JSON list of C-alpha atoms in Angstrom, two decimals:
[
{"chain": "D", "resi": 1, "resn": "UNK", "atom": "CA", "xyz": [-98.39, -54.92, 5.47]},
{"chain": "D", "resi": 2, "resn": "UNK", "atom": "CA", "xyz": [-95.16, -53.37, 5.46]},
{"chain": "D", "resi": 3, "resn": "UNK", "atom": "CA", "xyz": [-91.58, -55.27, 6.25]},
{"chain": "D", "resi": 4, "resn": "UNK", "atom": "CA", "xyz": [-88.58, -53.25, 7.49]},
{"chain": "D", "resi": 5, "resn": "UNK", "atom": "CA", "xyz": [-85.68, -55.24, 6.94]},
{"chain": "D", "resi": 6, "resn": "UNK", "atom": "CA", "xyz": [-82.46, -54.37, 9.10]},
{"chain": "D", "resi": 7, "resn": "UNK", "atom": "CA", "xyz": [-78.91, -56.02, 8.15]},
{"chain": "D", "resi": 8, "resn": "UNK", "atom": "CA", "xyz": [-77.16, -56.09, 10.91]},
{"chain": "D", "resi": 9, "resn": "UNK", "atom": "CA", "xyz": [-73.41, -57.34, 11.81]},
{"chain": "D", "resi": 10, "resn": "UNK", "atom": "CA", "xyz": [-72.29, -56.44, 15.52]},
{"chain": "D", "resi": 11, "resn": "UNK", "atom": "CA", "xyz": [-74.90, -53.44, 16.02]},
{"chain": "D", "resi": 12, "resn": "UNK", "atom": "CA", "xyz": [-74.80, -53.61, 19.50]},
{"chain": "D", "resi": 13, "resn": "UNK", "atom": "CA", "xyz": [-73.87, -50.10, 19.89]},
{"chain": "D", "resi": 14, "resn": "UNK", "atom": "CA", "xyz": [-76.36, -48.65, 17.44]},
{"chain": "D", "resi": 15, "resn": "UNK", "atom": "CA", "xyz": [-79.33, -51.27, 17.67]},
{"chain": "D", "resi": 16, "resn": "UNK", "atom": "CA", "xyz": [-81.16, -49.53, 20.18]},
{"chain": "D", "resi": 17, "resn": "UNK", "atom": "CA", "xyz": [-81.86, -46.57, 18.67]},
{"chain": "D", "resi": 18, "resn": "UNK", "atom": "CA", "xyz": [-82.97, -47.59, 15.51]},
{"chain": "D", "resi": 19, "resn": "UNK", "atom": "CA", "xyz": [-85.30, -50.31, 17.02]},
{"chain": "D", "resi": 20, "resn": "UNK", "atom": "CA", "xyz": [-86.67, -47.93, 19.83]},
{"chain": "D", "resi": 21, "resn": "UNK", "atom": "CA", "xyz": [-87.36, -45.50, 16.82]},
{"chain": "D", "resi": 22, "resn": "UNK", "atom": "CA", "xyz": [-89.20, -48.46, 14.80]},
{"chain": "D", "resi": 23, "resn": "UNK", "atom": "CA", "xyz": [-91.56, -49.71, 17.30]},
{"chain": "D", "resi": 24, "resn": "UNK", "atom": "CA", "xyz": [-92.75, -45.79, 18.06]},
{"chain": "D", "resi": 25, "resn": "UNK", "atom": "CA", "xyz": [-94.21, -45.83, 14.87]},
{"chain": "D", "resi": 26, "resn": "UNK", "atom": "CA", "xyz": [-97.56, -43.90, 14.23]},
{"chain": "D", "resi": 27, "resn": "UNK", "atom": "CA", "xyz": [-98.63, -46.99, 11.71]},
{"chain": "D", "resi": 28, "resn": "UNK", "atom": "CA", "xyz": [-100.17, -49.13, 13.44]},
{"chain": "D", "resi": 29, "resn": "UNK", "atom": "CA", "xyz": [-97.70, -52.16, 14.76]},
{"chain": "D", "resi": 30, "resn": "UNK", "atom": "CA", "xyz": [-99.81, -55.13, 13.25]},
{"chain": "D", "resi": 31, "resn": "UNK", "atom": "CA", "xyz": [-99.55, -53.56, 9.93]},
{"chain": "D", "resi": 32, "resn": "UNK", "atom": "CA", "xyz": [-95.95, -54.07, 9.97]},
{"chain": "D", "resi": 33, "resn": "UNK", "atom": "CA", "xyz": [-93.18, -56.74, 11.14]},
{"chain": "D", "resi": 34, "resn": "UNK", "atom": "CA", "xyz": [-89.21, -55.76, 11.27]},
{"chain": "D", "resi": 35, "resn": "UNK", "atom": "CA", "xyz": [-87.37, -58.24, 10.47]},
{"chain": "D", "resi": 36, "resn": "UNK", "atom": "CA", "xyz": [-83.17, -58.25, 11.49]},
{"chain": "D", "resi": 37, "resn": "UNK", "atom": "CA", "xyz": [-81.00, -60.29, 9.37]},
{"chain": "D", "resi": 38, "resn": "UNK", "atom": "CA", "xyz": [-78.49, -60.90, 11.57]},
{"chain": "D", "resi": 39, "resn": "UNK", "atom": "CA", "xyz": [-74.68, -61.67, 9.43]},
{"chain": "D", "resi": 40, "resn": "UNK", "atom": "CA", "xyz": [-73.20, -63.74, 11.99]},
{"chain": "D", "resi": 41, "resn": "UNK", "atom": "CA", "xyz": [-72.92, -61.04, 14.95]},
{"chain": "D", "resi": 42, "resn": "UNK", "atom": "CA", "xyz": [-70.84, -61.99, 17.98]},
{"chain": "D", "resi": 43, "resn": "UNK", "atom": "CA", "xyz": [-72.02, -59.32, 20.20]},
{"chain": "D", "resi": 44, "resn": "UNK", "atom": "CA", "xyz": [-75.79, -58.58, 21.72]},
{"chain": "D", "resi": 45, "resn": "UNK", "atom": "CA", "xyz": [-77.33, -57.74, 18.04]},
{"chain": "D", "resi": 46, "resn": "UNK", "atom": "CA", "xyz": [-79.55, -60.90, 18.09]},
{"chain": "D", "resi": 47, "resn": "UNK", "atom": "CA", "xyz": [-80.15, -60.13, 22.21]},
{"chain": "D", "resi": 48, "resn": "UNK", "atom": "CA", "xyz": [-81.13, -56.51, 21.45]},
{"chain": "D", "resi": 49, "resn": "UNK", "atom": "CA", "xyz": [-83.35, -57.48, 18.38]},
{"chain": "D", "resi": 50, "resn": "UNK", "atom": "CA", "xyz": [-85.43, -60.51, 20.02]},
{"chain": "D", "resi": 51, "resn": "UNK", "atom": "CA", "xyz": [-85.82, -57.87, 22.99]},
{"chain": "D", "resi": 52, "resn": "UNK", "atom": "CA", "xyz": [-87.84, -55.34, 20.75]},
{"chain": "D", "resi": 53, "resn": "UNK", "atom": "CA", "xyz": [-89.96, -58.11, 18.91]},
{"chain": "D", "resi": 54, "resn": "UNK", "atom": "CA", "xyz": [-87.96, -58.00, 16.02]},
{"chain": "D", "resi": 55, "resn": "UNK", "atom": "CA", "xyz": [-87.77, -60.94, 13.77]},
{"chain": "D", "resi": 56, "resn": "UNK", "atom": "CA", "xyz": [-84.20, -62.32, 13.59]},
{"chain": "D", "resi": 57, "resn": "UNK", "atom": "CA", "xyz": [-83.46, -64.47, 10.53]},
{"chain": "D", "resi": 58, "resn": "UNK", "atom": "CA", "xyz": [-79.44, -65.54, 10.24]},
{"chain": "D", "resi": 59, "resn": "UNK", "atom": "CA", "xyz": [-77.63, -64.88, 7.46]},
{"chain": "D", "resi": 60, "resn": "UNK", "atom": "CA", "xyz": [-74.10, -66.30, 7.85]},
{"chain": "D", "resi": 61, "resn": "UNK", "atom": "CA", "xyz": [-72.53, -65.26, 4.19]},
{"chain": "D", "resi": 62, "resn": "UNK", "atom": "CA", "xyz": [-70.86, -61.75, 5.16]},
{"chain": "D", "resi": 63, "resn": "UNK", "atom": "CA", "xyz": [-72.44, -58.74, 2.62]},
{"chain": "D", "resi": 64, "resn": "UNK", "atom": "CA", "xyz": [-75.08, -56.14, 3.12]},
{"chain": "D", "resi": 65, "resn": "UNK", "atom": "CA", "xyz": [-76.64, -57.17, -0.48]},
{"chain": "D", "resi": 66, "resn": "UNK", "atom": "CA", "xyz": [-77.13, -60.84, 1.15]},
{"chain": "D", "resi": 67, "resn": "UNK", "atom": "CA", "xyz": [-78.53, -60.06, 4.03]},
{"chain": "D", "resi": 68, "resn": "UNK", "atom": "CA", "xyz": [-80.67, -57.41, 2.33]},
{"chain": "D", "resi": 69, "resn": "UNK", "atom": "CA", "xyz": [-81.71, -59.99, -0.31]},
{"chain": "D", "resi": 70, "resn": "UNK", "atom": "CA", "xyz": [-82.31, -62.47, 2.28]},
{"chain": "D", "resi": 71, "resn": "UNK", "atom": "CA", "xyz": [-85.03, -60.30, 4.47]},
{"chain": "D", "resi": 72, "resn": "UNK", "atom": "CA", "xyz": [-86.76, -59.97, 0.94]},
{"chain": "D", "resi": 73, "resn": "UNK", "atom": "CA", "xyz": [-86.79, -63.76, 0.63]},
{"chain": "D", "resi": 74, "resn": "UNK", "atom": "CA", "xyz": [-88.49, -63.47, 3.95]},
{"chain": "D", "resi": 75, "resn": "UNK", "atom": "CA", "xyz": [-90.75, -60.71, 3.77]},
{"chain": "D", "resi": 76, "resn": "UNK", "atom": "CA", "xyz": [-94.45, -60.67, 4.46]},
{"chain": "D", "resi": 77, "resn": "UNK", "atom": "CA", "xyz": [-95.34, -57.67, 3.34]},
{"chain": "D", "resi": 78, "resn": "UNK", "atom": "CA", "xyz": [-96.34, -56.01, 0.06]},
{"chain": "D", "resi": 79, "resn": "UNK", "atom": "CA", "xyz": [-93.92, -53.53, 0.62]},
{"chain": "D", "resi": 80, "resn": "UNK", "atom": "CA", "xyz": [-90.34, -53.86, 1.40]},
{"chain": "D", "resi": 81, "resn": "UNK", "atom": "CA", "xyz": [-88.97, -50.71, 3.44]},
{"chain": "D", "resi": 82, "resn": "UNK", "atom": "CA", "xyz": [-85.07, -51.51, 3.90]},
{"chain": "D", "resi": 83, "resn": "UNK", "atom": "CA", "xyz": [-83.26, -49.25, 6.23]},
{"chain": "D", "resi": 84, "resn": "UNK", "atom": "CA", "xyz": [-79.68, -49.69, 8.50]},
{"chain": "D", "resi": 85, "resn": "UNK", "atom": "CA", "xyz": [-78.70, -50.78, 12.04]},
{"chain": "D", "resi": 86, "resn": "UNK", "atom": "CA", "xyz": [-77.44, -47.19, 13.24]},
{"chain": "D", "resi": 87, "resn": "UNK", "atom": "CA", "xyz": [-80.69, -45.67, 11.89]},
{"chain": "D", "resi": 88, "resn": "UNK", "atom": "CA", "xyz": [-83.21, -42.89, 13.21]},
{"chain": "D", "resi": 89, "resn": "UNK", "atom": "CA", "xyz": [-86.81, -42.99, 11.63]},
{"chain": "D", "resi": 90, "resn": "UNK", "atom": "CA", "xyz": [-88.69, -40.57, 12.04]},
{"chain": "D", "resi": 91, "resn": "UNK", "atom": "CA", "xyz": [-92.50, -41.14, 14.19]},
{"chain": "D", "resi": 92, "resn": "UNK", "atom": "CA", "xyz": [-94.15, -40.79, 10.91]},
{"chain": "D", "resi": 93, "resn": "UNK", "atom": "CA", "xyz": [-91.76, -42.85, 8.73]},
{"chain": "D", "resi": 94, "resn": "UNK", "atom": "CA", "xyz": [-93.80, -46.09, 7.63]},
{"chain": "D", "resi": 95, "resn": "UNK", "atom": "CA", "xyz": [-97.43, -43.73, 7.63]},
{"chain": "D", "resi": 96, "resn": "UNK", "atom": "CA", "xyz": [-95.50, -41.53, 5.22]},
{"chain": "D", "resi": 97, "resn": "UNK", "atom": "CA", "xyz": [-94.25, -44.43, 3.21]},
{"chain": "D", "resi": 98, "resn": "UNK", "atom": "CA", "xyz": [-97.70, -46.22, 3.12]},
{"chain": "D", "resi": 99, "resn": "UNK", "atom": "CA", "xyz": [-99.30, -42.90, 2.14]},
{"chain": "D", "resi": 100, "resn": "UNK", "atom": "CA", "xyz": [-96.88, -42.14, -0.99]},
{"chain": "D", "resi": 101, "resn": "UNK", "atom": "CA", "xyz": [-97.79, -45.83, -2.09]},
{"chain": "D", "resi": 102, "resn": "UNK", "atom": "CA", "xyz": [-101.54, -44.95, -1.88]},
{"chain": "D", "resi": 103, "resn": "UNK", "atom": "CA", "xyz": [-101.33, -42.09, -3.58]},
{"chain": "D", "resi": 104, "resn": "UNK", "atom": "CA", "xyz": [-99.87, -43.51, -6.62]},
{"chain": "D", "resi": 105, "resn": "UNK", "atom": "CA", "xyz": [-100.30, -46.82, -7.82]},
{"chain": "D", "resi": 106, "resn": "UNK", "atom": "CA", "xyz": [-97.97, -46.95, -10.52]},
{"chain": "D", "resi": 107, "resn": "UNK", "atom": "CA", "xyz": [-95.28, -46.14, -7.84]},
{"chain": "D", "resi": 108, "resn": "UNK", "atom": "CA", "xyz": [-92.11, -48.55, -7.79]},
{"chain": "D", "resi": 109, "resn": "UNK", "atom": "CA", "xyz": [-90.46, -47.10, -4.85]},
{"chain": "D", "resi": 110, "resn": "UNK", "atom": "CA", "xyz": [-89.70, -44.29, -2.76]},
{"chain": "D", "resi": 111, "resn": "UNK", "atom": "CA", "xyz": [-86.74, -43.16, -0.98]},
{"chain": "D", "resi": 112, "resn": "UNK", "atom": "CA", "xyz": [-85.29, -39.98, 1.03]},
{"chain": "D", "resi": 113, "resn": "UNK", "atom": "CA", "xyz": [-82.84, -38.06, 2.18]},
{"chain": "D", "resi": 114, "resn": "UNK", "atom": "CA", "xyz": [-80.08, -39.19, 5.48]},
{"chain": "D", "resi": 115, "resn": "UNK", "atom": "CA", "xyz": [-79.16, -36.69, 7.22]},
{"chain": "D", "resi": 116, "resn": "UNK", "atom": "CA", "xyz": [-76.62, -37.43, 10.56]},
{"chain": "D", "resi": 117, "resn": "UNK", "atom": "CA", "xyz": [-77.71, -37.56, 14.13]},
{"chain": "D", "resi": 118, "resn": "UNK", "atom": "CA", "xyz": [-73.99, -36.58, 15.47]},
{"chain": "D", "resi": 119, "resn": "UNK", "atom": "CA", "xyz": [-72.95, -34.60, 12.34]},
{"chain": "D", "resi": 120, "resn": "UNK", "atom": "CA", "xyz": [-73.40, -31.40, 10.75]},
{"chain": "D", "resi": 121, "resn": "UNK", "atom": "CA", "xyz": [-74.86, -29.91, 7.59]},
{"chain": "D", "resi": 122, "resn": "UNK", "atom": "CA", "xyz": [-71.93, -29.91, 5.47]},
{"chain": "D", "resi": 123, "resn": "UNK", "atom": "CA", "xyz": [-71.57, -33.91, 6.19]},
{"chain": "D", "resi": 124, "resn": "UNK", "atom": "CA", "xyz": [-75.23, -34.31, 5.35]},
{"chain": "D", "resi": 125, "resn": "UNK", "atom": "CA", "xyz": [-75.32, -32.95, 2.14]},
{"chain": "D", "resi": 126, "resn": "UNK", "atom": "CA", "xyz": [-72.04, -33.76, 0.77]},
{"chain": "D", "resi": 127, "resn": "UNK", "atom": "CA", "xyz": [-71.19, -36.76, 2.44]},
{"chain": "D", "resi": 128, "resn": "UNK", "atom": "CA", "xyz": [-73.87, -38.89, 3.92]},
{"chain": "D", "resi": 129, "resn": "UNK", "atom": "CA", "xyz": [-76.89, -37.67, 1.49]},
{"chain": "D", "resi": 130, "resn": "UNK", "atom": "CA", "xyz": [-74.69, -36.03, -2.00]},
{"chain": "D", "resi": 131, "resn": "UNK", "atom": "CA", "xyz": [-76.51, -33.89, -3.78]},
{"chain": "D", "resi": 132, "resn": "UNK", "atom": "CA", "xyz": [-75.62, -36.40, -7.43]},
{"chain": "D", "resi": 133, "resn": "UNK", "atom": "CA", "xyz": [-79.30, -38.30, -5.81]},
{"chain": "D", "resi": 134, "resn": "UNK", "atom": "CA", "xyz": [-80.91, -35.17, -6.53]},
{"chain": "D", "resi": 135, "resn": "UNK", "atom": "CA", "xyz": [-79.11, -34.27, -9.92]},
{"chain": "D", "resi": 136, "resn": "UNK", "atom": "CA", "xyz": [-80.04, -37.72, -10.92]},
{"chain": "D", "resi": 137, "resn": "UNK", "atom": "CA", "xyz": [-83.45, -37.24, -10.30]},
{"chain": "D", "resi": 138, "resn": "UNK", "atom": "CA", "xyz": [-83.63, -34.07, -12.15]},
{"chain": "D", "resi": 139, "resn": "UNK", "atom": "CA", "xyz": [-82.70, -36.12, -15.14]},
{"chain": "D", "resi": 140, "resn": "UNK", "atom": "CA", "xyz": [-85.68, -38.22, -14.11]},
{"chain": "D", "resi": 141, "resn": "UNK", "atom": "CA", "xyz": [-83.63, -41.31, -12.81]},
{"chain": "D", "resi": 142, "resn": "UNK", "atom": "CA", "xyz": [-83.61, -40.92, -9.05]},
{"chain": "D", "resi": 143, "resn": "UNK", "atom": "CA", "xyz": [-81.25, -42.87, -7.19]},
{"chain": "D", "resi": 144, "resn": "UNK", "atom": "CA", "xyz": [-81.69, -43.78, -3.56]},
{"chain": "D", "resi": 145, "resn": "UNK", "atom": "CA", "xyz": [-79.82, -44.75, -0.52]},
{"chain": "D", "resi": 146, "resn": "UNK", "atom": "CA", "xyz": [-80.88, -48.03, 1.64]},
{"chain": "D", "resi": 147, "resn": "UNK", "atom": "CA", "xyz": [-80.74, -46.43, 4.75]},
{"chain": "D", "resi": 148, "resn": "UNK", "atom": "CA", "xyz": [-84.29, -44.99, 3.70]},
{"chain": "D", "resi": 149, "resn": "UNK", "atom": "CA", "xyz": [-85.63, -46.33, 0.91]},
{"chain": "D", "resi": 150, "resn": "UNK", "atom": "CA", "xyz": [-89.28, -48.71, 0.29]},
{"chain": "D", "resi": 151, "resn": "UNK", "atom": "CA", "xyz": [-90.39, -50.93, -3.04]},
{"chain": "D", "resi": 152, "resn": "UNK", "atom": "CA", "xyz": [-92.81, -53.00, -3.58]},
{"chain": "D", "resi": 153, "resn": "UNK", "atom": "CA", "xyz": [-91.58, -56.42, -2.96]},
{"chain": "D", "resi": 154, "resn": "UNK", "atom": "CA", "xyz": [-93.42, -57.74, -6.46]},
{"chain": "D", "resi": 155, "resn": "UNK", "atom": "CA", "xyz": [-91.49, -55.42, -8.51]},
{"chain": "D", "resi": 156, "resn": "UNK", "atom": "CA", "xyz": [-87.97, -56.01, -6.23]},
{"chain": "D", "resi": 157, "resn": "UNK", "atom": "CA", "xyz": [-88.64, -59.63, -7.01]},
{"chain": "D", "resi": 158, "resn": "UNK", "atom": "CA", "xyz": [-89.61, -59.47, -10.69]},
{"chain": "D", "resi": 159, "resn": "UNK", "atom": "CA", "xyz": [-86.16, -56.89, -11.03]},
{"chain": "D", "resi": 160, "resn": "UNK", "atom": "CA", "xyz": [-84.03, -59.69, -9.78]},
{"chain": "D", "resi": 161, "resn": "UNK", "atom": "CA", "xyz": [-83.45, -58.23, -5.69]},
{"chain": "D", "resi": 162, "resn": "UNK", "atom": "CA", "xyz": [-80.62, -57.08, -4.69]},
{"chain": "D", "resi": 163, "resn": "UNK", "atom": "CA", "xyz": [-77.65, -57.83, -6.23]},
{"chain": "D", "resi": 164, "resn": "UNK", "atom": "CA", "xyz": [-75.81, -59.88, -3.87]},
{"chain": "D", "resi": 165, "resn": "UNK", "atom": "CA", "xyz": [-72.52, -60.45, -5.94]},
{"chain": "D", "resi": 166, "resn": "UNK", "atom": "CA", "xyz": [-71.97, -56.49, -5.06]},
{"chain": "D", "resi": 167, "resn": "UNK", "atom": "CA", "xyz": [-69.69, -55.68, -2.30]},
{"chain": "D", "resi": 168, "resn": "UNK", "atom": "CA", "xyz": [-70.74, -51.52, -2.37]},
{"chain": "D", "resi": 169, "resn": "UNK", "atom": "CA", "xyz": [-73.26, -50.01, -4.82]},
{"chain": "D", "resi": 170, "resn": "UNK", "atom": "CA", "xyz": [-76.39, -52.36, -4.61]},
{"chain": "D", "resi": 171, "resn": "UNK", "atom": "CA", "xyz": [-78.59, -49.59, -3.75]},
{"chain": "D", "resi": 172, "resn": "UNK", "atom": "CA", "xyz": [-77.73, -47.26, -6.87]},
{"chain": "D", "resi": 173, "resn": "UNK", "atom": "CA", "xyz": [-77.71, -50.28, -9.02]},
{"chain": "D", "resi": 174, "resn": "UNK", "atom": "CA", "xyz": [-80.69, -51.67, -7.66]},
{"chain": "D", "resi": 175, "resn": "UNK", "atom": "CA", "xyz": [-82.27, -47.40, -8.59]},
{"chain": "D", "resi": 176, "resn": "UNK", "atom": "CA", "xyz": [-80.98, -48.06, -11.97]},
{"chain": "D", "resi": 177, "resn": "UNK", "atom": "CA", "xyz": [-82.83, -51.34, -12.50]},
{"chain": "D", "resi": 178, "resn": "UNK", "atom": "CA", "xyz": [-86.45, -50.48, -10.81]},
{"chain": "D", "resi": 179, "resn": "UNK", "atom": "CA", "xyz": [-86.13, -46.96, -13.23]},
{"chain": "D", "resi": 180, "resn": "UNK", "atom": "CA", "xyz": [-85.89, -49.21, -16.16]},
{"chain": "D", "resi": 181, "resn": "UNK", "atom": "CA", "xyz": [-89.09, -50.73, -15.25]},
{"chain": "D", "resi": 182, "resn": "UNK", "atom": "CA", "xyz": [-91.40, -48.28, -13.95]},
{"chain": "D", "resi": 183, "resn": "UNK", "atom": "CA", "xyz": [-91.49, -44.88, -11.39]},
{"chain": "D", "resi": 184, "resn": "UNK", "atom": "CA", "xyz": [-88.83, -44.00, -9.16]},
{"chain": "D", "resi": 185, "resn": "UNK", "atom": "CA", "xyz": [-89.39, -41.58, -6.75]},
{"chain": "D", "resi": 186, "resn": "UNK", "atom": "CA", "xyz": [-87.22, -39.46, -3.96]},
{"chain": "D", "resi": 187, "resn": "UNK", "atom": "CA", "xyz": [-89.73, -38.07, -1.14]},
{"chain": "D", "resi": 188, "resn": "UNK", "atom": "CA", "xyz": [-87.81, -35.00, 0.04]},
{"chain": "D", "resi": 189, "resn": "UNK", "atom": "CA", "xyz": [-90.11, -34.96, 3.21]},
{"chain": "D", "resi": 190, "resn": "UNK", "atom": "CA", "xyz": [-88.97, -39.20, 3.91]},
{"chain": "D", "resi": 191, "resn": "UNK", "atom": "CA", "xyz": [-85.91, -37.95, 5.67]},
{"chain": "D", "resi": 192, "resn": "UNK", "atom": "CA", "xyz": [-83.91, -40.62, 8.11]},
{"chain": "D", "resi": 193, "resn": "UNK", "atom": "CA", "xyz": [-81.32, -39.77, 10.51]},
{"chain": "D", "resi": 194, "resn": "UNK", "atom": "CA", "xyz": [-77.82, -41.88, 10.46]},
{"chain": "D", "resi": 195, "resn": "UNK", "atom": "CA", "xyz": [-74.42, -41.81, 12.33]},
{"chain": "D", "resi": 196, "resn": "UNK", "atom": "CA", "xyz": [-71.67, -40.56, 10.93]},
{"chain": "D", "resi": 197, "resn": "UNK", "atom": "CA", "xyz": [-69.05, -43.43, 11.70]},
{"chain": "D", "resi": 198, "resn": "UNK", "atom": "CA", "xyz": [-68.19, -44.05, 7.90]},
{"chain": "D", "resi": 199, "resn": "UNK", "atom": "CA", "xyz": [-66.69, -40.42, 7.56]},
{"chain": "D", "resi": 200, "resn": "UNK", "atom": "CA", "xyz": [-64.50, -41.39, 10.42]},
{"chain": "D", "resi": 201, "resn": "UNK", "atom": "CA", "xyz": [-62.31, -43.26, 7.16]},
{"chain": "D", "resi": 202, "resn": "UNK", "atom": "CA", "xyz": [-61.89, -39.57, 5.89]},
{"chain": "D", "resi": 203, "resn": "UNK", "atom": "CA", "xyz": [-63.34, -37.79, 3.52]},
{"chain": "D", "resi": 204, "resn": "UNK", "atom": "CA", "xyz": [-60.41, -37.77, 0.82]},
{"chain": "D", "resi": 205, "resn": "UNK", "atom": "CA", "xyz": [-60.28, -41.42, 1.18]},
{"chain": "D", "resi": 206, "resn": "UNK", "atom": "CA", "xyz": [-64.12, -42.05, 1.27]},
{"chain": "D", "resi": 207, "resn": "UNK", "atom": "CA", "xyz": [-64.81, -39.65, -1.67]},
{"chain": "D", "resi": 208, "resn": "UNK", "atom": "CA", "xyz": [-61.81, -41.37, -3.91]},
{"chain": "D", "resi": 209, "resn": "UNK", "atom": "CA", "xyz": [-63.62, -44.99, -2.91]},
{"chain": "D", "resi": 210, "resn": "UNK", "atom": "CA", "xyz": [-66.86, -44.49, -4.27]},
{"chain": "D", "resi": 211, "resn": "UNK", "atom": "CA", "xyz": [-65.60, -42.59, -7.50]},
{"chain": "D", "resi": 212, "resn": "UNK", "atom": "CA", "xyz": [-63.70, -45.53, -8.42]},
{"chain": "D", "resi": 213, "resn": "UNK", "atom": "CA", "xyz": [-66.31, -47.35, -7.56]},
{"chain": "D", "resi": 214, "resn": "UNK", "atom": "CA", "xyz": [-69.04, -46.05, -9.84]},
{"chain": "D", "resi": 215, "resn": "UNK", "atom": "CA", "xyz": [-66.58, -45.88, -12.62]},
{"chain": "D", "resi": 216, "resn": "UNK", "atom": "CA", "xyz": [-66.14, -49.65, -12.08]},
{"chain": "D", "resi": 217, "resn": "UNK", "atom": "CA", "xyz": [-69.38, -50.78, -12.28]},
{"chain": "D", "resi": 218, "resn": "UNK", "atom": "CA", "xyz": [-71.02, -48.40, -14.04]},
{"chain": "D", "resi": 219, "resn": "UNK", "atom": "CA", "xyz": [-68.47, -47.73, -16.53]},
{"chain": "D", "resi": 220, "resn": "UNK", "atom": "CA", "xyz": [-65.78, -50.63, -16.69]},
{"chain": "D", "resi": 221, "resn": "UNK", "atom": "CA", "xyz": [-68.89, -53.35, -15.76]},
{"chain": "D", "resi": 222, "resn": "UNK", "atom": "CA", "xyz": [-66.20, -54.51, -12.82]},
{"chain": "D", "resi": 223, "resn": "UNK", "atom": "CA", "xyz": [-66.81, -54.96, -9.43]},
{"chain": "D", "resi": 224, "resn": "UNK", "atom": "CA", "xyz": [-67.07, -51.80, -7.01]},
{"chain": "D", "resi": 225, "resn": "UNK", "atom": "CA", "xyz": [-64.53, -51.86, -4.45]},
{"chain": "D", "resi": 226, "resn": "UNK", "atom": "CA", "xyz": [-65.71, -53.17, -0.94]},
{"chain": "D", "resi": 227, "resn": "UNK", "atom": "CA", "xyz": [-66.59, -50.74, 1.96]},
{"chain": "D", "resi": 228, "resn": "UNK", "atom": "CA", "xyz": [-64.36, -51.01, 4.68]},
{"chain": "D", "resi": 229, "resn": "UNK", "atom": "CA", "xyz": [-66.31, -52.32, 7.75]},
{"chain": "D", "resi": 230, "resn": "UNK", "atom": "CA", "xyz": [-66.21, -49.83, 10.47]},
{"chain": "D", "resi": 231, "resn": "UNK", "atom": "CA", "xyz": [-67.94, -49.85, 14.12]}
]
């Protein structure tokens, strides 16, 4: 079984489109659950998610790690495929994800590129999806985003989760962690669709952010700055 684990806080706007693109799945739908880890919403997130069959599971500490960690804690399923609230999957998304899994056992995880559903090319590839994941794979440490992105819930456990004492960065520190232990792989055909609200902060101001940020933790060992919470 596979578990798709949504953090959500005040989705309302965005719910229905990644939900509506979940349960259209060509995997078959008792071979998977989706489970919504709802971070103390005060609009129709919870409404929305019960209405789809999605498994809601509160998470009242604010942070995308926690809520993240917590649908782990959760999980049924052998693998963990962790995506966002204002997320497209493709049809083929979890059959595409089972089937990299199958075809290598010694696989850790497996993520993709995000493109943008309301953006263009230029925001894709230099914004949303920056080409550093692919440079980083090169160098045979690739680094994945958790807006498309699937382990195996053994190894996430055994690395320790998600690191929920992160405010920004958990995914590419979580990469770092699972590359130490076994294979890491980027799928270039596992490709998600997002929206493009976080470039609404500006790109100057988005791109400075996560510099300093990876210099932080990466660098300095301090804590990444905190993502601005935009909707």
């Amino acid at each position: 079984m596979i578990s798709v684990i949504l953090p959500c806080r005040n989705e309302e706007k965005y719910l229905p489109r990644c939900l509506s693109s979940l349960v259209s799945q060509t995997y078959p739908r008792d071979q998977y659950e989706i489970i919504v880890t709802d971070s103390a919403s005060v609009d129709g997130t919870r409404a929305i998610a019960e209405s789809f069959g999605a498994r809601v599971v509160p998470e009242p500490r604010p942070g995308v790690a926690l809520a993240r960690q917590r649908g782990v804690e959760v999980a049924r399923g052998e693998i963990v495929a962790v995506t966002s609230g204002d997320v497209e999957v493709p049809p083929d998304w979890l059959a595409r994800i089972a089937a990299d899994f199958a075809a290598d056992p010694d696989l850790l995880a497996v993520g993709g590129p995000v493109r943008s559903y309301d953006g263009n090319w230029l925001l894709d590839r230099y914004f949303i999806f920056p080409p550093t994941h692919w440079v980083f794979a090169f160098f045979g440490w690739p680094t994945f985003s958790c807006d498309n992105v699937a382990v195996r819930r053994d190894v996430l456990i055994r690395a320790g989760g998600f690191n929920v004492r992160l405010p920004s960065l958990e995914d590419t520190e979580l990469a770092f962690r699972l590359n130490r232990i076994g294979k890491v792989r980027l799928d270039p055909l596992l490709v998600t669709r997002t929206s493009k609200r976080r470039a609404s902060e500006g790109w100057l101001r988005f791109a400075a952010r996560s510099l300093s940020s990876h210099i932080k933790l990466f660098v300095l060992k301090q804590t990444p700055n905190r993502f601005p919470e935009i909707r």
